[in-house]
Coordinates of C-alpha atoms in Angstrom, one line a residue:
Chain A
X913 CA 72.5 118.7 137.1
X914 CA 74.2 115.6 138.3
X915 CA 78.0 115.4 138.1
X916 CA 79.2 112.5 135.9
X917 CA 83.0 113.0 135.6
X918 CA 85.1 114.7 138.2
X919 CA 88.8 115.4 137.6
X920 CA 90.5 116.4 140.9
X921 CA 93.9 118.1 140.9
X922 CA 95.5 115.7 138.5
X923 CA 99.1 116.1 137.4
X924 CA 100.9 114.2 134.6
X925 CA 104.6 114.0 134.2
X926 CA 107.0 112.1 132.0
X927 CA 110.4 111.9 133.8
X928 CA 111.2 115.6 134.1
X929 CA 108.6 117.0 131.7
X930 CA 105.4 118.2 133.1
X931 CA 102.5 117.7 130.8
X932 CA 100.0 119.4 133.1
X933 CA 99.9 120.3 136.7
X934 CA 96.9 120.2 139.1
X935 CA 94.1 120.3 136.6
X936 CA 90.5 120.0 137.9
X937 CA 87.5 119.8 135.7
X938 CA 83.9 118.7 136.3
X939 CA 81.5 117.5 133.7
X940 CA 77.8 117.2 134.3
X941 CA 75.4 114.9 132.6
X942 CA 74.3 116.1 129.2
X943 CA 77.1 118.7 129.1
X944 CA 79.4 119.2 126.1
X945 CA 82.8 120.4 127.2
X946 CA 85.2 121.5 124.4
X947 CA 88.9 121.7 125.2
X948 CA 91.2 123.9 123.1
X949 CA 94.7 125.0 123.3
X950 CA 98.0 125.2 121.4
X951 CA 99.6 122.0 120.1
X952 CA 101.4 120.0 122.8
X953 CA 99.5 121.7 125.6
X954 CA 98.5 118.3 127.0
X955 CA 94.8 118.3 126.0
X956 CA 94.9 115.0 124.2
X957 CA 96.9 113.5 127.1
X958 CA 94.2 114.7 129.5
X959 CA 91.6 112.8 127.5
X960 CA 93.8 109.7 127.5
X961 CA 94.1 110.0 131.3
X962 CA 90.4 110.0 131.7
X963 CA 90.3 106.6 129.9
X964 CA 93.4 105.4 131.8
X965 CA 95.4 105.0 128.6
X966 CA 97.9 107.1 130.5
X967 CA 98.6 107.1 134.2
X968 CA 98.6 110.2 136.4
X969 CA 101.1 111.1 139.0
X970 CA 98.8 113.1 141.3
X971 CA 95.1 113.6 142.0
X972 CA 92.2 111.4 141.0
X973 CA 89.6 110.9 138.4
X974 CA 86.0 109.8 139.3
X975 CA 83.4 108.5 137.0
X976 CA 80.0 108.4 138.7
X977 CA 81.8 108.8 141.9
X978 CA 84.1 105.8 141.4
X979 CA 87.8 106.3 141.1
X980 CA 89.4 105.3 137.8
X981 CA 93.0 104.4 137.6
X982 CA 95.1 102.1 135.3
X983 CA 95.6 99.5 138.0
X984 CA 91.8 99.1 138.8
X985 CA 90.8 95.5 138.5
X986 CA 87.6 96.5 136.8
X987 CA 89.2 98.9 134.4
X988 CA 87.5 97.2 131.4
X989 CA 84.1 97.7 133.0
X990 CA 84.9 101.4 133.6
X991 CA 86.0 101.8 130.0
X992 CA 82.7 100.3 128.8
X993 CA 81.1 103.5 130.1
X994 CA 83.5 105.8 128.4
X995 CA 83.4 105.9 124.6
X996 CA 86.5 107.2 122.9
X997 CA 87.2 108.2 119.3
X998 CA 90.8 108.9 118.3
X999 CA 92.5 111.1 115.7
X1000 CA 93.8 108.3 113.6
X1001 CA 91.4 105.9 112.1
X1002 CA 91.3 103.0 114.4
X1003 CA 88.8 100.6 113.0
X1004 CA 89.7 97.0 113.1
X1005 CA 90.9 96.3 109.5
X1006 CA 90.2 92.6 109.4
X1007 CA 86.5 93.0 110.3
X1008 CA 83.7 94.4 108.2
X1009 CA 82.0 97.6 109.3
X1010 CA 79.1 95.7 110.8
X1011 CA 81.5 93.3 112.6
X1012 CA 83.5 96.3 113.9
X1013 CA 80.3 97.7 115.4
X1014 CA 79.2 94.4 116.9
X1015 CA 82.4 93.1 118.4
X1016 CA 82.5 94.9 121.7
X1017 CA 78.7 94.7 122.5
X1018 CA 78.8 90.9 121.8
X1019 CA 82.0 90.0 123.5
X1020 CA 82.1 92.6 126.3
X1021 CA 78.5 93.1 127.1
X1022 CA 77.4 89.6 125.9
X1023 CA 74.5 91.4 124.2
X1024 CA 71.9 89.7 122.1
X1025 CA 73.1 89.3 118.6
X1026 CA 69.9 90.2 116.8
X1027 CA 69.2 93.3 118.8
X1028 CA 72.8 94.4 118.5
X1029 CA 72.7 94.0 114.7
X1030 CA 69.4 95.9 114.5
X1031 CA 70.9 98.8 116.6
X1032 CA 74.1 98.8 114.5
X1033 CA 72.1 99.1 111.3
X1034 CA 70.0 101.9 112.7
X1035 CA 73.0 103.9 113.8
X1036 CA 74.8 103.3 110.5
X1037 CA 71.7 104.5 108.7
X1038 CA 71.7 107.6 110.9
X1039 CA 75.3 108.5 109.8
X1040 CA 74.4 107.7 106.2
X1041 CA 76.6 104.6 105.9
X1042 CA 74.1 101.8 105.8
X1043 CA 75.2 100.7 102.4
X1044 CA 78.7 100.2 103.7
X1045 CA 77.8 97.6 106.3
X1046 CA 79.6 94.8 104.6
X1047 CA 82.6 96.8 103.4
X1048 CA 86.0 96.7 105.0
X1049 CA 87.5 99.8 106.6
X1050 CA 90.1 100.1 103.8
X1051 CA 87.2 100.6 101.3
X1052 CA 86.0 103.7 103.2
X1053 CA 87.2 107.3 103.1
X1054 CA 88.7 108.9 106.2
X1055 CA 85.5 110.8 107.0
X1056 CA 83.4 107.6 106.6
X1057 CA 85.8 105.7 108.9
X1058 CA 85.5 108.3 111.6
X1059 CA 81.7 108.2 111.4
X1060 CA 81.9 104.5 111.8
X1061 CA 84.3 104.9 114.8
X1062 CA 81.8 107.2 116.4
X1063 CA 79.0 104.7 115.9
X1064 CA 81.3 102.0 117.3
X1065 CA 81.7 104.0 120.5
X1066 CA 77.9 104.6 120.7
X1067 CA 77.2 100.9 120.4
X1068 CA 78.5 100.4 124.0
X1069 CA 75.9 103.0 125.3
X1070 CA 78.6 105.0 127.0
X1071 CA 77.8 107.5 129.7
X1072 CA 80.3 109.9 128.3
X1073 CA 82.1 110.3 125.0
X1074 CA 85.6 111.5 124.5
X1075 CA 86.7 112.8 121.1
X1076 CA 90.4 113.3 120.6
X1077 CA 90.9 115.6 117.6
X1078 CA 88.9 113.3 115.5
X1079 CA 89.1 115.5 112.4
X1080 CA 92.8 116.5 112.6
X1081 CA 93.9 113.8 110.2
X1082 CA 91.0 114.3 107.7
X1083 CA 91.0 116.0 104.3
X1084 CA 89.3 119.3 104.7
X1085 CA 86.2 118.4 102.7
X1086 CA 85.5 115.5 105.0
X1087 CA 85.7 117.4 108.3
X1088 CA 82.1 118.7 108.1
X1089 CA 80.5 115.3 107.6
X1090 CA 82.1 114.1 110.8
X1091 CA 81.5 117.2 112.8
X1092 CA 77.8 117.2 111.8
X1093 CA 77.5 113.8 113.4
X1094 CA 79.1 115.0 116.6
X1095 CA 76.9 118.1 116.6
X1096 CA 73.8 116.1 116.3
X1097 CA 74.9 114.0 119.3
X1098 CA 75.5 117.2 121.2
X1099 CA 72.0 118.4 120.4
X1100 CA 70.4 115.2 121.6
X1101 CA 72.0 115.7 125.0
X1102 CA 75.0 113.3 125.1
X1103 CA 77.7 114.0 127.6
X1104 CA 80.9 114.7 125.7
X1105 CA 84.4 116.0 126.2
X1106 CA 85.9 117.1 122.9
X1107 CA 89.4 118.2 122.0
X1108 CA 89.5 120.0 118.7
X1109 CA 91.2 122.7 116.6
X1110 CA 87.9 123.6 114.8
X1111 CA 86.9 126.8 116.5
X1112 CA 83.6 127.3 114.6
X1113 CA 82.6 123.8 115.5
X1114 CA 83.6 124.3 119.1
X1115 CA 81.4 127.4 119.2
X1116 CA 78.4 125.5 117.8
X1117 CA 78.8 122.4 119.9
X1118 CA 80.1 123.6 123.3
X1119 CA 78.1 124.3 126.4
X1120 CA 81.4 125.1 128.2
X1121 CA 84.8 125.9 126.8
X1122 CA 88.1 125.1 128.4
X1123 CA 91.4 126.6 127.4
X1124 CA 94.6 124.8 128.4
X1125 CA 98.0 126.4 128.0
X1126 CA 101.3 126.0 129.8
X1127 CA 100.2 122.8 131.6
X1128 CA 97.2 124.4 133.2
X1129 CA 93.6 125.5 132.6
X1130 CA 94.0 129.2 131.8
X1131 CA 90.3 130.0 131.2
X1132 CA 87.0 128.2 131.2
X1133 CA 83.5 129.3 130.8
X1134 CA 80.3 129.6 128.9
X1135 CA 80.9 129.2 125.1
X1136 CA 79.5 132.5 124.0
X1137 CA 81.5 134.5 126.6
X1138 CA 84.6 132.5 125.9
X1139 CA 84.7 133.5 122.3
X1140 CA 83.2 137.0 122.4
X1141 CA 84.7 138.2 125.6
X1142 CA 87.8 136.3 126.6
X1143 CA 89.1 137.4 130.0
X1144 CA 92.8 136.5 129.7
X1145 CA 95.5 137.8 127.3
X1146 CA 96.6 134.3 126.5
X1147 CA 93.2 133.2 125.3
X1148 CA 92.7 136.4 123.3
X1149 CA 96.0 135.8 121.6
X1150 CA 95.2 132.1 121.0
X1151 CA 91.8 133.0 119.5
X1152 CA 93.3 135.7 117.3
X1153 CA 95.6 133.1 115.8
X1154 CA 92.6 131.5 114.1
X1155 CA 91.4 134.6 112.3
X1156 CA 92.8 136.3 109.3
X1157 CA 91.6 139.9 109.7
Chain B
X1109 CA 113.1 64.3 73.0
X1110 CA 113.9 61.8 75.7
X1111 CA 110.5 61.5 77.3
X1112 CA 110.3 57.9 76.3
X1113 CA 112.6 57.0 79.2
X1114 CA 109.8 57.8 81.6
X1115 CA 107.8 54.8 80.3
X1116 CA 110.7 52.4 80.9
X1117 CA 110.5 50.2 84.0
X1118 CA 109.2 52.1 86.9
X1119 CA 111.0 55.3 86.1
X1120 CA 108.0 57.5 86.4
X1121 CA 107.1 56.1 89.7
X1122 CA 110.6 56.5 91.0
X1123 CA 110.6 60.2 90.1
X1124 CA 107.3 60.7 92.0
X1125 CA 108.8 58.9 95.0
X1126 CA 111.8 61.3 94.7
X1127 CA 109.3 64.2 94.8
X1128 CA 107.7 62.6 97.8
X1129 CA 111.0 62.6 99.7
X1130 CA 111.5 66.3 98.8
X1131 CA 108.0 67.2 100.0
X1132 CA 108.4 65.2 103.2
X1133 CA 111.6 67.0 104.1
X1134 CA 110.2 70.4 103.4
X1135 CA 106.8 69.9 105.1
X1136 CA 108.3 68.5 108.3
X1137 CA 110.8 71.4 108.3
X1138 CA 108.0 73.9 107.7
X1139 CA 106.0 72.7 110.7
X1140 CA 109.1 72.8 113.0
X1141 CA 110.0 76.2 111.6
X1142 CA 106.5 77.6 112.2
X1143 CA 106.4 76.4 115.8
X1144 CA 109.9 77.6 116.7
X1145 CA 109.6 80.7 114.6
X1146 CA 106.4 81.9 116.3
X1147 CA 108.0 81.3 119.8
X1148 CA 111.2 83.1 118.8
X1149 CA 109.4 85.9 117.1
X1150 CA 107.3 86.7 120.1
X1151 CA 110.4 86.5 122.3
X1152 CA 112.2 89.0 120.1
X1153 CA 109.3 91.4 120.1
X1154 CA 109.6 91.6 123.9
X1155 CA 112.7 93.6 123.0
X1156 CA 115.1 92.2 125.6
X1157 CA 118.6 93.3 124.4
X1158 CA 120.1 89.9 124.9
X1159 CA 117.5 88.0 122.9
X1160 CA 117.6 90.7 120.2
X1161 CA 121.4 90.4 119.8
X1162 CA 121.2 86.6 119.7
X1163 CA 118.5 86.8 117.1
X1164 CA 120.4 89.2 114.9
X1165 CA 123.4 87.0 114.8
X1166 CA 121.3 84.0 114.2
X1167 CA 119.4 85.6 111.3
X1168 CA 122.6 87.0 109.7
X1169 CA 124.2 83.5 109.8
X1170 CA 121.2 82.0 108.2
X1171 CA 121.0 84.7 105.5
X1172 CA 124.7 84.8 104.7
X1173 CA 125.6 81.2 104.8
X1174 CA 124.6 79.1 101.7
X1175 CA 122.2 76.3 102.7
X1176 CA 124.6 73.8 101.2
X1177 CA 127.4 74.8 103.5
X1178 CA 125.0 74.4 106.5
X1179 CA 124.1 71.0 105.2
X1180 CA 127.7 70.0 104.9
X1181 CA 128.5 71.3 108.4
X1182 CA 125.6 69.5 110.0
X1183 CA 125.9 66.2 108.0
X1184 CA 129.6 65.7 107.7
X1185 CA 130.8 68.0 110.5
X1186 CA 128.7 66.7 113.4
X1187 CA 129.6 63.1 112.6
X1188 CA 133.3 63.8 113.2
X1189 CA 133.2 66.6 115.7
X1190 CA 130.3 65.3 118.0
X1191 CA 130.4 61.6 117.1
X1192 CA 126.7 61.8 116.2
X1193 CA 125.5 59.5 113.5
X1194 CA 122.8 61.6 111.9
X1195 CA 120.9 60.3 108.9
X1196 CA 121.0 62.5 105.9
X1197 CA 117.3 63.2 106.1
X1198 CA 117.6 64.2 109.8
X1199 CA 120.5 66.4 108.9
X1200 CA 118.6 68.1 106.2
X1201 CA 115.5 68.6 108.4
X1202 CA 117.7 70.2 111.0
X1203 CA 119.2 72.6 108.5
X1204 CA 115.9 73.5 106.9
X1205 CA 114.3 74.1 110.3
X1206 CA 117.3 76.2 111.4
X1207 CA 116.8 78.3 108.3
X1208 CA 113.0 78.3 108.4
X1209 CA 112.7 79.2 112.1
X1210 CA 114.9 82.3 111.6
X1211 CA 112.8 83.4 108.6
X1212 CA 109.5 82.7 110.4
X1213 CA 110.7 84.5 113.5
X1214 CA 111.5 87.5 111.4
X1215 CA 108.0 87.4 109.8
X1216 CA 106.3 87.1 113.2
X1217 CA 108.4 89.9 114.6
X1218 CA 107.5 92.1 111.6
X1219 CA 103.8 91.3 111.8
X1220 CA 103.6 92.0 115.6
X1221 CA 105.6 95.2 115.3
X1222 CA 103.4 96.3 112.4
X1223 CA 100.2 96.4 114.5
X1224 CA 99.7 100.0 115.4
X1225 CA 99.4 100.8 119.2
X1226 CA 96.1 102.5 118.4
X1227 CA 94.6 99.0 117.7
X1228 CA 95.4 97.9 121.2
X1229 CA 94.1 101.3 122.6
X1230 CA 90.9 101.4 120.7
X1231 CA 90.1 97.8 121.7
X1232 CA 90.9 98.6 125.3
X1233 CA 88.7 101.7 125.3
X1234 CA 85.8 99.7 124.0
X1235 CA 86.1 97.6 127.2
X1236 CA 87.8 94.6 125.7
X1237 CA 90.1 92.9 128.2
X1238 CA 93.7 92.2 127.3
X1239 CA 93.0 88.6 126.4
X1240 CA 89.9 89.6 124.3
X1241 CA 92.0 92.2 122.5
X1242 CA 94.6 89.6 121.5
X1243 CA 91.9 87.0 120.6
X1244 CA 89.6 89.1 118.5
X1245 CA 91.8 92.0 117.3
X1246 CA 95.5 91.4 117.3
X1247 CA 96.0 87.7 116.5
X1248 CA 93.6 87.6 113.6
X1249 CA 95.5 90.5 112.0
X1250 CA 98.8 88.8 112.6
X1251 CA 97.6 85.5 111.1
X1252 CA 96.3 87.3 108.0
X1253 CA 99.6 89.1 107.6
X1254 CA 101.7 85.9 108.1
X1255 CA 100.0 83.2 106.2
X1256 CA 100.7 84.4 102.7
X1257 CA 104.3 85.1 103.7
X1258 CA 104.8 81.7 105.3
X1259 CA 103.4 80.0 102.3
X1260 CA 106.0 81.6 100.2
X1261 CA 108.6 80.2 102.6
X1262 CA 107.2 76.8 102.0
X1263 CA 107.6 77.0 98.3
X1264 CA 111.2 78.3 98.8
X1265 CA 111.9 75.3 101.0
X1266 CA 110.5 72.8 98.5
X1267 CA 112.7 74.2 95.8
X1268 CA 115.7 74.3 98.0
X1269 CA 115.4 70.6 98.9
X1270 CA 117.1 69.9 95.5
X1271 CA 120.3 70.6 97.5
X1272 CA 119.9 67.6 99.8
X1273 CA 121.1 65.2 97.1
X1274 CA 124.5 66.6 97.8
X1275 CA 124.5 64.7 101.1
X1276 CA 123.3 61.5 99.4
X1277 CA 119.5 61.8 99.7
X1278 CA 117.8 60.3 96.7
X1279 CA 115.1 63.0 96.0
X1280 CA 113.5 63.8 92.7
X1281 CA 116.5 65.5 91.1
X1282 CA 118.8 62.7 92.1
X1283 CA 116.4 60.1 90.8
X1284 CA 116.4 62.0 87.5
X1285 CA 120.1 61.9 87.3
X1286 CA 120.2 58.2 88.0
X1287 CA 117.7 57.5 85.3
X1288 CA 119.7 59.6 82.8
X1289 CA 122.9 57.7 83.8
X1290 CA 121.3 54.3 83.5
X1291 CA 119.9 55.1 80.0
X1292 CA 122.8 56.9 78.6
X1293 CA 123.3 54.3 75.8
X1294 CA 119.7 53.6 74.9
X1295 CA 118.3 57.1 75.2
X1296 CA 121.0 59.7 74.8
X1297 CA 118.4 62.5 74.9
X1298 CA 117.0 61.4 78.2
X1299 CA 118.5 64.5 80.0
X1300 CA 116.0 66.9 78.4
X1301 CA 113.0 64.7 79.0
X1302 CA 113.8 63.9 82.5
X1303 CA 114.8 67.4 83.6
X1304 CA 111.8 68.8 81.9
X1305 CA 109.7 66.4 83.9
X1306 CA 111.5 67.3 87.1
X1307 CA 110.8 70.9 86.3
X1308 CA 107.1 70.1 85.8
X1309 CA 107.0 68.2 89.1
X1310 CA 108.4 71.1 91.0
X1311 CA 106.0 73.4 89.3
X1312 CA 103.0 71.2 90.1
X1313 CA 104.1 71.0 93.8
X1314 CA 104.7 74.8 94.2
X1315 CA 102.3 76.4 91.9
X1316 CA 99.1 75.6 93.8
X1317 CA 100.7 76.7 97.0
X1318 CA 101.8 80.1 95.6
X1319 CA 98.3 80.5 94.0
X1320 CA 96.9 80.0 97.5
X1321 CA 99.2 82.6 98.9
X1322 CA 98.1 85.0 96.2
X1323 CA 94.5 84.3 96.8
X1324 CA 94.8 84.8 100.6
X1325 CA 96.8 88.0 100.2
X1326 CA 94.2 89.4 97.9
X1327 CA 91.4 88.3 100.2
X1328 CA 93.0 89.8 103.3
X1329 CA 94.7 92.9 102.0
X1330 CA 93.9 95.7 104.3

């Protein structure tokens, strides 16, 4: 399979704090990579670096073989290809749901208005929110907002989707409705990098698991093996912290 | 009840003209305040220590000092100290703009600072350029937050114009007093009628404006 995202030996530091050191990761087209690790291990920062929301001090990140960095002139064009959904609900509060979905395609891609609207309505229908098209974000629950945020990212036809703990701020009963959407995207072959604390979901969605701890990738591999037969003590300990028996 | 005085001569017309003076002073001041306030507010939000310190002192002066004292300083003080011959109306517009610009700047600063970073980030990650992000995402939110607040400032200014009679401007309240004085013999009750009318005039000037603010606030609440 063709490589779509290549992270080569990147390091991220704030003054004298090292967030991560010499991390490398390759994502192939259609692959779902799930990153887990203790809080503060830098997994969210890693996602933000892919999108150049954070700069890196060493190494390079390539999307389709093209280097991404925060000073690139064509950064906006690169970001079009990367869809990102954040932990906090980040819909634009002054726009209706439909307007939220159509803003970027119309302004950034200069897409046709009629087609864009048609696509937006189809996608909303798919996540069960067609009736909310003219509502404002404040009228939606957290789970509904996150589903809209996912659709908004999809509207740009990204080559890769980044999900940054998208259920971490949700009430527990809303987690499933959001993860179901992500799972269905995984099944239809979307390329995704997901940071999450939901282990059951990770197991269901992931082609490949990555465990980050202490500023580095400690273990990575096939999802089944990762959960059933972890190789390192650190991962075993981490996985045990999620079970009660 | 003293309302009959209104029908005498052109008293009613004079009161309306007085209201006109008050409205003129406040509207000119509001426009100047908005322009200066937006510029200053954006400058403060850049968070340069010097500008921030300057702004704090400025805002404190405006908030602590009674508007009347400011009026006296500018109108009587500058004539002597600087040898400027300001008209009373110019002096009051200066004072009201000095006050309004500080309040507006504080509103702008608050509105800008209140936009979460994630709004900038999610716009950027959708591929919007910096300019597009401001144009379609940030500025509309700021305007929505600020318009109701600045409308409230306008009504406060209209009300406060009653102070300018202290430096000799003949606005609605002053006209009222003159009418009462002139009719002291023939209509001893004029005070009630006239002041009630003045009250009504202020109400008619401010009420629609504050209703508009309420309407916009409701429409745009996020």
